XYZ file of C-alpha atoms in Angstrom:
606
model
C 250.022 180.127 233.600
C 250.598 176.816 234.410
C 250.303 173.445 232.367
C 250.312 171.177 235.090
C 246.486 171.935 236.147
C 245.849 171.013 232.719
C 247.686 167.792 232.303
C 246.513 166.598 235.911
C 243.067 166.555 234.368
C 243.804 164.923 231.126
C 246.127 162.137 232.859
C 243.671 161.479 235.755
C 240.500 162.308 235.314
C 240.003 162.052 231.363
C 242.140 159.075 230.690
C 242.685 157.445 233.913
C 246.371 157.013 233.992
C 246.706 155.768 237.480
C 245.137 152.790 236.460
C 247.744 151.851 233.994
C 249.863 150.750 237.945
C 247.547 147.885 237.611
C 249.377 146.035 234.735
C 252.074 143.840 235.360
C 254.198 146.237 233.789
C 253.575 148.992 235.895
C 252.868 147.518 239.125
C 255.550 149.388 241.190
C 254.014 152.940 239.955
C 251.653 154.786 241.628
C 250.216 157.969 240.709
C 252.886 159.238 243.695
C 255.688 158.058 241.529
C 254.009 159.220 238.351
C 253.637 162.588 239.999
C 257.111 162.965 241.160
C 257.728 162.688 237.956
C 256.198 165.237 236.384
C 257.662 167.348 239.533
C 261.210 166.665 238.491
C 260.267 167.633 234.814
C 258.547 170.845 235.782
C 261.556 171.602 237.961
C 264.158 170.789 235.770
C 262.270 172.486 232.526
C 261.473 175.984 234.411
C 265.204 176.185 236.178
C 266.939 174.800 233.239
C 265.383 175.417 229.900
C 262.734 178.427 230.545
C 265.324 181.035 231.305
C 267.293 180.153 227.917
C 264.892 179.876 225.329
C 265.580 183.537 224.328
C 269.456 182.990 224.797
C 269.114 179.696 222.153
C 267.029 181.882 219.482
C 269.728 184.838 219.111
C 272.952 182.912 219.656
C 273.072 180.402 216.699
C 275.009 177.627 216.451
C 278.309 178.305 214.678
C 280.998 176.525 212.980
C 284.884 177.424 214.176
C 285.893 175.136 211.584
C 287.065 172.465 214.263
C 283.747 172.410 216.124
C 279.938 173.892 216.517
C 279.992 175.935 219.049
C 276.681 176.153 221.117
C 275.687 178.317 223.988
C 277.059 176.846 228.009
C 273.263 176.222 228.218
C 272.360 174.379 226.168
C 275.453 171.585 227.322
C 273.883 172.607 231.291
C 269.880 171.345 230.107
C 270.859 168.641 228.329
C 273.314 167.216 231.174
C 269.984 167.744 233.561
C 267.950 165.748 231.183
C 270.122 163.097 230.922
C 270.592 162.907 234.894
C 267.283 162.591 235.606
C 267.055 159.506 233.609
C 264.444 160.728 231.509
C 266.401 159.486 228.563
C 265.466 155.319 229.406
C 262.193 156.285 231.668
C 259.890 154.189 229.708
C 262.969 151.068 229.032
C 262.793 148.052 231.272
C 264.386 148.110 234.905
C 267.142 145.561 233.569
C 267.934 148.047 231.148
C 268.228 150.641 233.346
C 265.389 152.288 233.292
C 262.329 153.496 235.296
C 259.226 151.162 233.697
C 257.927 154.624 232.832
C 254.235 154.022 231.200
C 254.801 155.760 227.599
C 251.420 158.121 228.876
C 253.339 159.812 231.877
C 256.908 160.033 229.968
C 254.696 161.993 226.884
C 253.191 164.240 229.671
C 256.672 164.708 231.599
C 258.378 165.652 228.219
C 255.669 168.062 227.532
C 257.039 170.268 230.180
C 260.405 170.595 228.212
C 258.545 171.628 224.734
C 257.026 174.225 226.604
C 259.977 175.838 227.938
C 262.248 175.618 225.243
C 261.624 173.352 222.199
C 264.790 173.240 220.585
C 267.417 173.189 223.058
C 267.797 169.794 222.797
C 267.686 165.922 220.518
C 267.104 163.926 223.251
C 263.401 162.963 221.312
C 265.811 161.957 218.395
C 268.416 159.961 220.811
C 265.698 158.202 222.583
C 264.091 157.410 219.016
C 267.376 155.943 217.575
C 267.931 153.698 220.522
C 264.632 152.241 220.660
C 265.124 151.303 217.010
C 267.960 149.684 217.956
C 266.241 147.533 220.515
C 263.987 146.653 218.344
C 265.945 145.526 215.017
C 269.535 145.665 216.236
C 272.112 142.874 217.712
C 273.000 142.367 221.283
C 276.100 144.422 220.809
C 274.465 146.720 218.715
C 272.147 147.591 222.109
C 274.922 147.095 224.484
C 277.572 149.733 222.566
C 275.007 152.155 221.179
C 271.579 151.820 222.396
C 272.197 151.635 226.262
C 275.303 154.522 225.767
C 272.401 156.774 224.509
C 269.985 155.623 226.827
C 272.577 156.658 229.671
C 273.297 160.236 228.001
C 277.198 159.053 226.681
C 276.252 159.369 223.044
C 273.279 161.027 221.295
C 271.690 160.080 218.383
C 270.303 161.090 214.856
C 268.389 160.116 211.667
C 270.030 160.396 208.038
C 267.237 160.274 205.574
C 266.917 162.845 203.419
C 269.301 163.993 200.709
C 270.001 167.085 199.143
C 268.980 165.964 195.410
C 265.769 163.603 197.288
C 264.586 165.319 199.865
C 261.500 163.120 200.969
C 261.977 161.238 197.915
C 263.535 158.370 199.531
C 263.088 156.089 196.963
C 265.713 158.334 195.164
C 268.464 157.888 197.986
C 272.084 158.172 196.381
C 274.495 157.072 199.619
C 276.119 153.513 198.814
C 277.044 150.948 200.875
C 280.416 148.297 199.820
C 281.316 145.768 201.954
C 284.434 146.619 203.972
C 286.780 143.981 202.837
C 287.148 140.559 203.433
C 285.757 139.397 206.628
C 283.073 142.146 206.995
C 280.966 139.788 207.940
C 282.451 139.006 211.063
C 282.720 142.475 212.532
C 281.117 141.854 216.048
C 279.622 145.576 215.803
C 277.379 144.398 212.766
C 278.378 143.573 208.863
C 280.793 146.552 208.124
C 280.366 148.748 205.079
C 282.320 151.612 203.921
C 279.222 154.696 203.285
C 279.473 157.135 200.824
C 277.533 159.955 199.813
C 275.808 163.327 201.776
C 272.505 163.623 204.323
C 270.753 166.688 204.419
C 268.675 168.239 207.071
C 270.167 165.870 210.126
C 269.071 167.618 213.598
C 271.905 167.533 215.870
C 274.072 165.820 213.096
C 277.128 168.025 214.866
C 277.966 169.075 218.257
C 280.243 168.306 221.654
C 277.398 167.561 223.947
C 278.035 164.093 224.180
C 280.798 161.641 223.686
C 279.923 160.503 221.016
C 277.087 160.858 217.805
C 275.500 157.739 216.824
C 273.616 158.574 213.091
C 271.552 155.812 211.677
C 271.641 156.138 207.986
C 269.519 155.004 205.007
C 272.137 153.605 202.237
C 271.662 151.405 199.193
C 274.115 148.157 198.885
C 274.920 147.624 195.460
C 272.892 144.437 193.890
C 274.551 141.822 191.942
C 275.427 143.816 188.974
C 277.236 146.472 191.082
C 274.755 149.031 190.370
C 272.153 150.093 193.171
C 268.858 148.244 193.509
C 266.012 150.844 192.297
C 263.352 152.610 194.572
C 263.010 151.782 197.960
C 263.633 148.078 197.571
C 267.796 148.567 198.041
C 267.554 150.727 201.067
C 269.273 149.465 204.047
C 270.089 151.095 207.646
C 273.132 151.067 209.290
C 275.052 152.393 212.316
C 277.609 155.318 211.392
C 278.717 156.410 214.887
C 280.878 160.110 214.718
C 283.914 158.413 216.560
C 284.726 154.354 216.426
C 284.338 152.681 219.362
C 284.993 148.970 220.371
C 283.040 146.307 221.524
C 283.074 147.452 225.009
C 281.638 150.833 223.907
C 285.055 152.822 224.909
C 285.991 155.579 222.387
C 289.125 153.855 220.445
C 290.455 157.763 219.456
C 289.722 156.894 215.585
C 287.113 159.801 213.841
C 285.154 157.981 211.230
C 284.670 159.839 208.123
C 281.685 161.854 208.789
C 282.331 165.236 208.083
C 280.313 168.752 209.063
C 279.798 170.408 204.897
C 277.613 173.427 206.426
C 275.032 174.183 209.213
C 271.254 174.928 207.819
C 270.719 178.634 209.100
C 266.385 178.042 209.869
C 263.656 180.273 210.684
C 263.188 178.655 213.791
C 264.307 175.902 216.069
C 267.889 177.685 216.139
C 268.770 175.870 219.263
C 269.465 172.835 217.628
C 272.107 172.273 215.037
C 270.791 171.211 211.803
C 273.177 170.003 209.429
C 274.396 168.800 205.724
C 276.791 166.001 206.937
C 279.725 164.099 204.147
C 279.975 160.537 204.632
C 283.427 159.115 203.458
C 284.332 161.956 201.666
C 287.908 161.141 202.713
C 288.307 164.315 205.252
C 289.274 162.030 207.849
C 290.808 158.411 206.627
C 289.473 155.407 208.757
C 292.560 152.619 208.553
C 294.390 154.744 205.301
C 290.963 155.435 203.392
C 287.936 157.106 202.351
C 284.495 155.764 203.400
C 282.680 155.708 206.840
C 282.782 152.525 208.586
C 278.530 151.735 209.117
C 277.519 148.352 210.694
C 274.628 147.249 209.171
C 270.959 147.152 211.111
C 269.007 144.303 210.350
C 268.658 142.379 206.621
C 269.922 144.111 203.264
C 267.723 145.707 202.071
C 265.145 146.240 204.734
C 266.223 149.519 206.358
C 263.157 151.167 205.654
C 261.470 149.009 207.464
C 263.718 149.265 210.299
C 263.409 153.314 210.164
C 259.708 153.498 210.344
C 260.018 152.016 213.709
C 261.736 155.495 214.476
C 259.727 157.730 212.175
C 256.486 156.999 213.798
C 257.825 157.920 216.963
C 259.674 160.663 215.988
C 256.019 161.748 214.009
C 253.997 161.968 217.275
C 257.023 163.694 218.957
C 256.990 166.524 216.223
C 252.974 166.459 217.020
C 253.451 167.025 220.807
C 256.093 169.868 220.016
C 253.931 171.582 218.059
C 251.006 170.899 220.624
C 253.396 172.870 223.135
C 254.663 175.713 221.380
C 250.809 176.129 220.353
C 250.169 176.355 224.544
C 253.254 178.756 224.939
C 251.686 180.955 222.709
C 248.291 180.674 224.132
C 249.670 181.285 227.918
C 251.447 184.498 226.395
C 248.713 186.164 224.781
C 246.126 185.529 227.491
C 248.053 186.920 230.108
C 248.660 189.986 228.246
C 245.155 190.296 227.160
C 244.556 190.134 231.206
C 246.635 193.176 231.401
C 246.341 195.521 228.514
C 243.957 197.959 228.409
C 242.691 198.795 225.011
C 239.579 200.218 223.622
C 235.761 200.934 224.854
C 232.914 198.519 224.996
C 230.281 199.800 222.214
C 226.556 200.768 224.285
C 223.830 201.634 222.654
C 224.919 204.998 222.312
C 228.091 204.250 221.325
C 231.582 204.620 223.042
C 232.071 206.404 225.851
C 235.344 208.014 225.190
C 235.732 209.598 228.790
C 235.257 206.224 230.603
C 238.621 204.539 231.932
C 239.960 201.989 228.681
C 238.986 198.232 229.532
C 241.317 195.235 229.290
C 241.632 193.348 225.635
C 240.119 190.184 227.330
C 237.368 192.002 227.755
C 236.654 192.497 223.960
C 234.531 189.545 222.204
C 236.658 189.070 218.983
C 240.326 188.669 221.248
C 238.131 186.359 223.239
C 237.266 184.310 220.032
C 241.059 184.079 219.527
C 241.889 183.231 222.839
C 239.287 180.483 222.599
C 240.398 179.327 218.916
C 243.984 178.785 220.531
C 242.609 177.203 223.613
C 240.678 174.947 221.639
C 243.566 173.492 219.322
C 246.326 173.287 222.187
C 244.444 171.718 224.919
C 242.440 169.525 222.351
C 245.777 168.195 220.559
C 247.495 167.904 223.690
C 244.799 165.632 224.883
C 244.996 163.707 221.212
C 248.764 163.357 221.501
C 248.159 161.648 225.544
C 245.575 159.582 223.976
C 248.005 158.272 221.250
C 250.453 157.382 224.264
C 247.784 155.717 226.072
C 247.444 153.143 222.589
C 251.328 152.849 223.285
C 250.849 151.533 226.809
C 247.787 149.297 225.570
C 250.434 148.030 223.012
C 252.800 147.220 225.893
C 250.774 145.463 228.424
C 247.544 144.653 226.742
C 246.225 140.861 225.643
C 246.434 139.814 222.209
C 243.769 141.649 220.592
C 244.086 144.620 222.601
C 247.514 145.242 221.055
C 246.221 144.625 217.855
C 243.511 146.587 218.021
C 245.787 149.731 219.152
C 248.379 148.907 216.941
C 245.632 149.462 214.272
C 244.443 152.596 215.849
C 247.428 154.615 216.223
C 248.126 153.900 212.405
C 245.138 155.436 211.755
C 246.006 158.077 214.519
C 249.340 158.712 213.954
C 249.437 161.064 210.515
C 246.542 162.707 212.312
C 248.985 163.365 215.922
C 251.851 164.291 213.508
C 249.896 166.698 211.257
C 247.181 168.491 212.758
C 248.772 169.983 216.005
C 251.525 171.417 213.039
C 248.771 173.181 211.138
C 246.244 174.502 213.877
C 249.158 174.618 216.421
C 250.571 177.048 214.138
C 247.184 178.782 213.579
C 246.956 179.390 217.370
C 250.916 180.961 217.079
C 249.235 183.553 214.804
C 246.565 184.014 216.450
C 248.642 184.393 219.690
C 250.658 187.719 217.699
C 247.570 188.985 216.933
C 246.149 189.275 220.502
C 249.585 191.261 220.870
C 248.901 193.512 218.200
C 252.085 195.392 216.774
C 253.980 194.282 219.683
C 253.366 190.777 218.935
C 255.937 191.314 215.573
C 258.583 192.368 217.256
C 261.453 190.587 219.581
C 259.984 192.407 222.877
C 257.506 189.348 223.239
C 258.162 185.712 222.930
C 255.060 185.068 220.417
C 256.744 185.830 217.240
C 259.358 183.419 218.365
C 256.977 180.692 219.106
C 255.569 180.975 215.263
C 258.941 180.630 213.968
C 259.902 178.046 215.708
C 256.378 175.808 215.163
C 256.353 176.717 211.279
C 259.051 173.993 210.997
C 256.536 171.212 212.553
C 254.393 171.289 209.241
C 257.777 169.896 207.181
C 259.602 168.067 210.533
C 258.588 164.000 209.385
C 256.999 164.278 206.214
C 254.803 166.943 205.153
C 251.381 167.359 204.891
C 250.876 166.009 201.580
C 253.286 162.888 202.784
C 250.575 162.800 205.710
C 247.363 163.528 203.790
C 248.279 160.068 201.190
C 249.559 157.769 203.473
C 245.966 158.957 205.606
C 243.979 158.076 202.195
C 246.146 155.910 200.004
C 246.972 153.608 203.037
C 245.837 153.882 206.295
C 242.094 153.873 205.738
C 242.508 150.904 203.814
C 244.394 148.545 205.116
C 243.166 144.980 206.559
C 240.014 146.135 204.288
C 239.370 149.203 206.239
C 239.658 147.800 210.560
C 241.329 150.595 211.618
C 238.753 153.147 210.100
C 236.179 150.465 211.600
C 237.851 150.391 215.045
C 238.138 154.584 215.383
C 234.320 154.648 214.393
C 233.615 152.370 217.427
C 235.132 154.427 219.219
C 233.417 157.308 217.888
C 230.100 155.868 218.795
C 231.416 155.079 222.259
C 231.814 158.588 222.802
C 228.591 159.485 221.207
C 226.973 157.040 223.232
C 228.312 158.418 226.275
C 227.647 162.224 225.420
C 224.321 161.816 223.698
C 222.438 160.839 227.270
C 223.959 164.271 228.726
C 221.426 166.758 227.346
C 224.288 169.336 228.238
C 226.578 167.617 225.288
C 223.497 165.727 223.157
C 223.962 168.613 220.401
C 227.910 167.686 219.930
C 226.880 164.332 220.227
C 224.391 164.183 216.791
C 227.147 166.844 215.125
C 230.056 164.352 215.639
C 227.914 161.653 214.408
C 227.006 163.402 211.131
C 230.356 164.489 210.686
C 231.886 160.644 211.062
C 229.031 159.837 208.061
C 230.659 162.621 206.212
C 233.998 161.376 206.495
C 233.030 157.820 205.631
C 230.570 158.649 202.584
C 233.975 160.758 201.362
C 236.277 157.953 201.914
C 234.051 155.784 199.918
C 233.519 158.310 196.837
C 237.326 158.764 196.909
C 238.110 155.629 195.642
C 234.723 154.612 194.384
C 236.829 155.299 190.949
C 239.604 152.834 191.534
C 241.872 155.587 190.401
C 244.473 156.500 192.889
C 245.964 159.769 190.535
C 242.897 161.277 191.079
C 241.613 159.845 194.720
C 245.188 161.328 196.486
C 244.529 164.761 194.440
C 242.388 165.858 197.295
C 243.824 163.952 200.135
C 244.804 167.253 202.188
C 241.663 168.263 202.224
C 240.267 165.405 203.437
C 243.577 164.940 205.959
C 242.324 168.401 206.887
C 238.487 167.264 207.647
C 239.322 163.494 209.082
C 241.685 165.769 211.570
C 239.055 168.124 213.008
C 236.551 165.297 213.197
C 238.851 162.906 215.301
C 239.575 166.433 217.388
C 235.874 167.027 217.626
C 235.540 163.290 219.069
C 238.745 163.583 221.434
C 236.495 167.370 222.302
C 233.489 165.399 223.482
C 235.487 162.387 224.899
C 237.026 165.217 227.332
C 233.988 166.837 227.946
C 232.432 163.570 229.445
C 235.215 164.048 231.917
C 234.426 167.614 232.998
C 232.510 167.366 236.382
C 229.165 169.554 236.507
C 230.783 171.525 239.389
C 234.492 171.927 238.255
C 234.340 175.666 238.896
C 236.335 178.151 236.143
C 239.023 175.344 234.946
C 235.562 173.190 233.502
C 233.203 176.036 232.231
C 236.948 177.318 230.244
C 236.785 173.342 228.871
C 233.419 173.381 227.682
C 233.738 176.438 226.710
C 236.474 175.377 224.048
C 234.793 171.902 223.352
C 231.810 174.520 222.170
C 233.878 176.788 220.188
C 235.453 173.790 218.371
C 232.076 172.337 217.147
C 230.678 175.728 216.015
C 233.492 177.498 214.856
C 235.760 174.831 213.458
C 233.927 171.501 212.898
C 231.848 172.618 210.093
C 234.437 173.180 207.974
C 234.883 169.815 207.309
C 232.165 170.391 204.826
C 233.956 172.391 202.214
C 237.091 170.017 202.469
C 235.479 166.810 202.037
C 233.225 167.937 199.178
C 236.125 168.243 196.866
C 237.234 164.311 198.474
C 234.141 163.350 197.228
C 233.751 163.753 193.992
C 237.514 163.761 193.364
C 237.793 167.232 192.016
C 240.382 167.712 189.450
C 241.624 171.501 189.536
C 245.032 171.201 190.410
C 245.272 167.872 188.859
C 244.384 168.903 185.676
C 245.852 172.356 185.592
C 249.059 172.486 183.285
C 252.120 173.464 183.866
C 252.014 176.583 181.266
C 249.193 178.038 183.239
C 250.463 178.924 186.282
C-alpha cells in the first residue's frame, strides 16, 4: 500500500500546503517542486532503504575494537540522503539549501521512517546544526553546521549519563578552561571535557568524516566545585576528530572514546553508544581531556539544547507515526489475503462452505480500523505541527507568536501520543497476523520492537505528562491552552453545520470542557506533589482529545464524493470518537480530584 495517496490529501486538501508558495519565503515553490520532492524521497526510500530494513535488524552493529562496523547499506542510504540535499532542504538558498517549507520536508522524511527507521541520524545531524545556527558563532556554522548540512560530518546529542539518566540536573561531565588564552580559540572558548554520555545515537561510526557531538557539561563556579542543578549546565562542541578553522580534518583524534555499544530491542540499525570523554585513550597536544568549544553563555546550555530537543521530540513523534503505518499496511494486506474462519448465520457455521478472508471478520476489522485511526490521525497531527513551524517562519508578528505558543502546547502531545497508540497499532498489527505475526517470517514483530523505543526516545511519558501539566498549560496565564481551544471551536464551528459530522462536533466540545474543568481541579489545590501525580493520565486524555479535534478538522476536508479513500477516513474519524474518545473519562477523573494512590502508597507495600 502506498503512503503517498495519503499524504497528498493531508498536504493539499486538508492543510493547504500549496499555499504556503505564497509567502515571501517560499515564493519559488510550487506544488510541482513540492511534489518532485516527495518523488525523489519515495524513490530514494523504496530503492535504498526498503530492501534493507531486514538486513539492518539481524546484522548489528559491532565493535572490531578499531571501528563499528555497519552493514555496506547502511553507508549506500545515507550517501543517497545526503545527495539529494535533503539534509539543508528547509535552510536558506545562501546556505545552500532548497527554502524547503518545514510542512513538505516533514512529509518527504516520512517516506524514509516508513521504509526503514533506523538506518540512519540524519534527524539528529540536521537537529544539531540547526542549533548551531541558532546559538552558535559564525565559525561555529561555517566549520560544523554547514559540514553537516552538506553530509561531511554528522551529528549527535550528549545528554544523558549513566548515573542521571533524564536527571539532567544531576549531570557529572566538567568543563576547565584549556589554558591560557582559551578565550581566543576562533572555534569557540576551549575547554578540556571530562566525564561519560550514555545512550548517544550514532555516537560511533565511519559514515562520515567526521562526528560533531554537542554535549551538556558543567564549568566549575568560583569555588572550583560545579554549580548545582541545572543552573551550571553549559553546551559545547566536541567534534570526534579536530579540525581547523577552514573545516579541514587536521589528523588529531580528540579524546572521545567508544566504552561499549547499547545492544537494544529495536532500532538496531543505528549505533547507540556509552561514549568516554577525556579519559586519556587518545592525548590531544600530550593530555587527557577532549577539546569542546563552548556554545553560547556559561551556563546556558540547556537553553541552547532545547532548541534541539523540541525538534528532535516531534521527529521521534513522526517515527513512531510511521512505523505505526508500516504495521498497519502489513496487516491489512494480509488480512486481504488470508483465509480464515466462517461467517456465523443464523444457523451457525457452515463448515462445508469455502473459508472467507480475515478482513472479512468484524473484530480484525475493528483492529484494522483502531490502527488506521492512530497512524493516519497522528500523521496528520505531526503535518499540522510542521505547518505552526512554517507559520513561525513567514508569519507577522502575532502569528508567530501565536504558533510559537501552540506548538508548546502541541509538542509533548506530537512527541508522546504517536509513541503510545503508535505502538498500540504495532500490536494490534501482530495480532491481525496471528501466530505468524511473533515470529521473524513477517515484518510486524519487527516494527513493535523497533517503535517500543519511541515511548523513552526524548523524555518519557512522565517527562511529557508534567511538563504538559506543570508547564505548558500554564504559562503566559494559560494562552496557549486559550489559543488550542479557539481552535477547537473553529473546528467545531465548521463540523457542527454538517449534520454528517454535528454528533463529533457536540462530543469534541464536551470533551474540551472535560479537559479544562480537569486542568482547573488539578491545581485548584496549589499543590504541585499532588497535581503532577496524575499528569499521565491526563497527558493520556488531553492527547486523544487534540486527536479527536485534528479527526474532525480532517473530516471537514473529506469531499462527499471521495469514493473508497473518504468513506475509509470517516470511517476512522468514527471509530476514534466511539471507540477511543470516551476514554478520556476514566483518565481525567483521577486529574480531577487529584487522586492519591500511587502517591501515597509506601515503599514497603509494594
Amino acid at each position: 500500500m502506498s503512503l503517498r495517496p495519503l499524504l497528498d490529501f493531508l498536504l493539499y486538501d486538508w492543510l493547504q500546503a500549496e499555499n504556503l508558495a505564497s509567502a515571501t519565503r517560499y515564493a519559488e515553490h510550487s506544488r510541482e517542486t513540492f511534489d518532485a520532492v516527495l518523488d525523489t524521497c519515495e524513490r530514494i526510500a523504496r530503492e535504498k532503504y526498503a530492501p534493507f530494513n531486514r538486513l539492518v535488524d539481524t546484522e548489528e552493529p559491532r565493535f572490531d575494537g578499531e571501528k563499528v562496523i555497519l552493514p555496506a547499506a547502511t553507508q549506500a542510504a545515507s550517501r543517497a540522503y545526503a545527495e539529494s540535499g535533503m539534509l539543508s532542504a528547509a535552510q536558506d538558498y545562501d546556505e545552500g539549501g532548497m527554502q524547503l517549507p518545514y510542512t513538505v520536508e516533514a512529509a518527504a522524511n516520512a517516506f524514509f521512517a516508513l521504509a526503514s527507521v533506523s538506518i540512519n541520524s540524519a534527524l539528529l545531524t540536521k537537529g544539531n546544526a540547526n542549533l548551531l545556527l541558532v546559538h552558535g558563532t559564525d565559525l561555529q556554522k561555517a566549520v560544523f553546521a554547514r559540514n553537516e548540512f552538506n553530509g561531511r560530518f554528522s551529528g549527535t546529542m550528549c545528554l544523558s549519563e549513566p548515573q542521571a539518566g533524564s536527571s539532567l540536573s544531576d549531570v557529572a561531565t566538567r568543563a576547565v578552561p584549556d589554558g591560557e588564552g582559551f578565550e581566543a580559540d576562533p572555534l569557540g572558548p576551549r575547554y578540556r571535557l571530562t566525564g561519560n554520555k550514555m545512550w548517544i545515537s550514532s555516537g560511533e561510526h565511519e559514515l562520515n568524516e567526521n562526528i560533531v557531538h554537542l554535549v551538556l557539561a558543567k564549568i566549575p563556579g568560583p569555588d572550583g566545585k560545579p554549580i548545582a542543578g541545572t543552573r551550571g549546565i553549559s553546551l559545547f562542541i566536541v567534534p570526534k576528530k579536530l579540525v581547523d578553522t577552514a573545516g579541514q580534518l587536521t589528523g588529531e583524534r580528540n579524546d572521545v572514546a567508544l566504552a561499549g555499544l547499547n545492544h537494544k530491542l529495536g532500532w538496531r540499525g543505528t549505533t547507540n553508544t556509552l561514549l568516554n570523554f577525556g579519559e586519556g585513550k587518545y592525548p590531544v597536544r600530550g593530555s587527557a581531556g577532549a577539546i569542546g568549544y563552548l556554545v553560547g553563555q556559561p551556563h546556558e546550555g540547556l537553553r541552547c539544547m532545547f532548541h534541539m530537543m523540541n525538534e528532535a521530540r516531534i521527529a521521534v513523534g513522526t517515527s513512531a507515526t510511521m512505523l505505526g503505518l508500516a504495521g498497519y499496511y502489513a496487516a491489512l494486506d494480509y488480512a486481504k489475503n488470508r483465509p480464515q474462519g466462517r461467517p456465523q448465520g443464523k444457523a451457525g457455521k457452515d463448515a462445508s462452505a469455502p473459508q472467507v478472508r480475515i478482513i472479512e471478520h468484524a473484530d480484525v476489522k475493528r483492529m484494522l480500523l483502531a490502527q488506521k485511526s492512530y497512524g493516519e490521525g497522528a500523521l496528520a497531527l505531526e503535518l499540522y505541527c510542521a505547518r505552526l513551524v512554517d507559520v513561525q517562519r513567514t508569519g507577522d508578528a502575532q502569528a508567530v507568536a501565536e504558533a510559537g505558543l501552540l506548538l508548546e502546547v502541541l509538542t509533548p502531545i506530537a512527541k508522546s501520543w504517536p509513541s503510545e497508540w503508535c505502538l498500540e497499532a504495532n500490536s494490534l498489527a501482530i495480532q491481525v497476523h496471528g501466530g505468524y505475526g511473533y515470529t521473524r517470517d513477517f515484518p510486524v514483530e519487527q516494527y513493535w520492537r523497533d517503535n517500543r523505543l519511541n515511548m523513552i526516545h526524548e523524555g518519557t511519558h512522565g517527562i511529557q505528562a508534567m511538563d504538559l501539566l506543570g508547564r505548558k498549560v500554564r504559562m503566559e496565564q494559560g494562552r496557549g491552552l486559550q489559543l488550542l481551544g479557539a481552535r477547537l471551536e473553529q473546528t467545531i464551528a465548521r463540523a457542527g453545520a454538517q449534520p454528517a459530522l454535528a454528533g463529533e462536533a457536540q462530543a469534541l466540545k464536551d470533551a474540551w470542557a472535560q479537559v479544562l474543568q480537569a486542568t482547573q481541579a488539578a491545581w485548584a489545590g496549589g499543590e504541585p506533589e499532588r497535581a503532577l501525580a496524575n499528569a499521565v493520565p491526563y497527558l493520556q486524555a488531553f492527547g486523544h482529545t487534540v486527536l479527536a479535534w485534528i479527526w474532525l478538522d480532517v473530516a471537514c476536508s473529506v469531499p462527499e464524493a471521495g469514493g473508497a479513500a473518504a468513506q475509509g477516513r470517516l470511517a476512522a474519524m468514527r471509530f476514534f470518537y466511539r471507540y477511543e474518545l470516551p476514554k478520556i473519562g476514566a483518565w481525567l477523573a483521577v486529574v480531577a480530584r487529584c487522586d492519591s494512590t500511587c502517591l501515597d502508597l509506601p515503599e514497603e507495600a509494594f
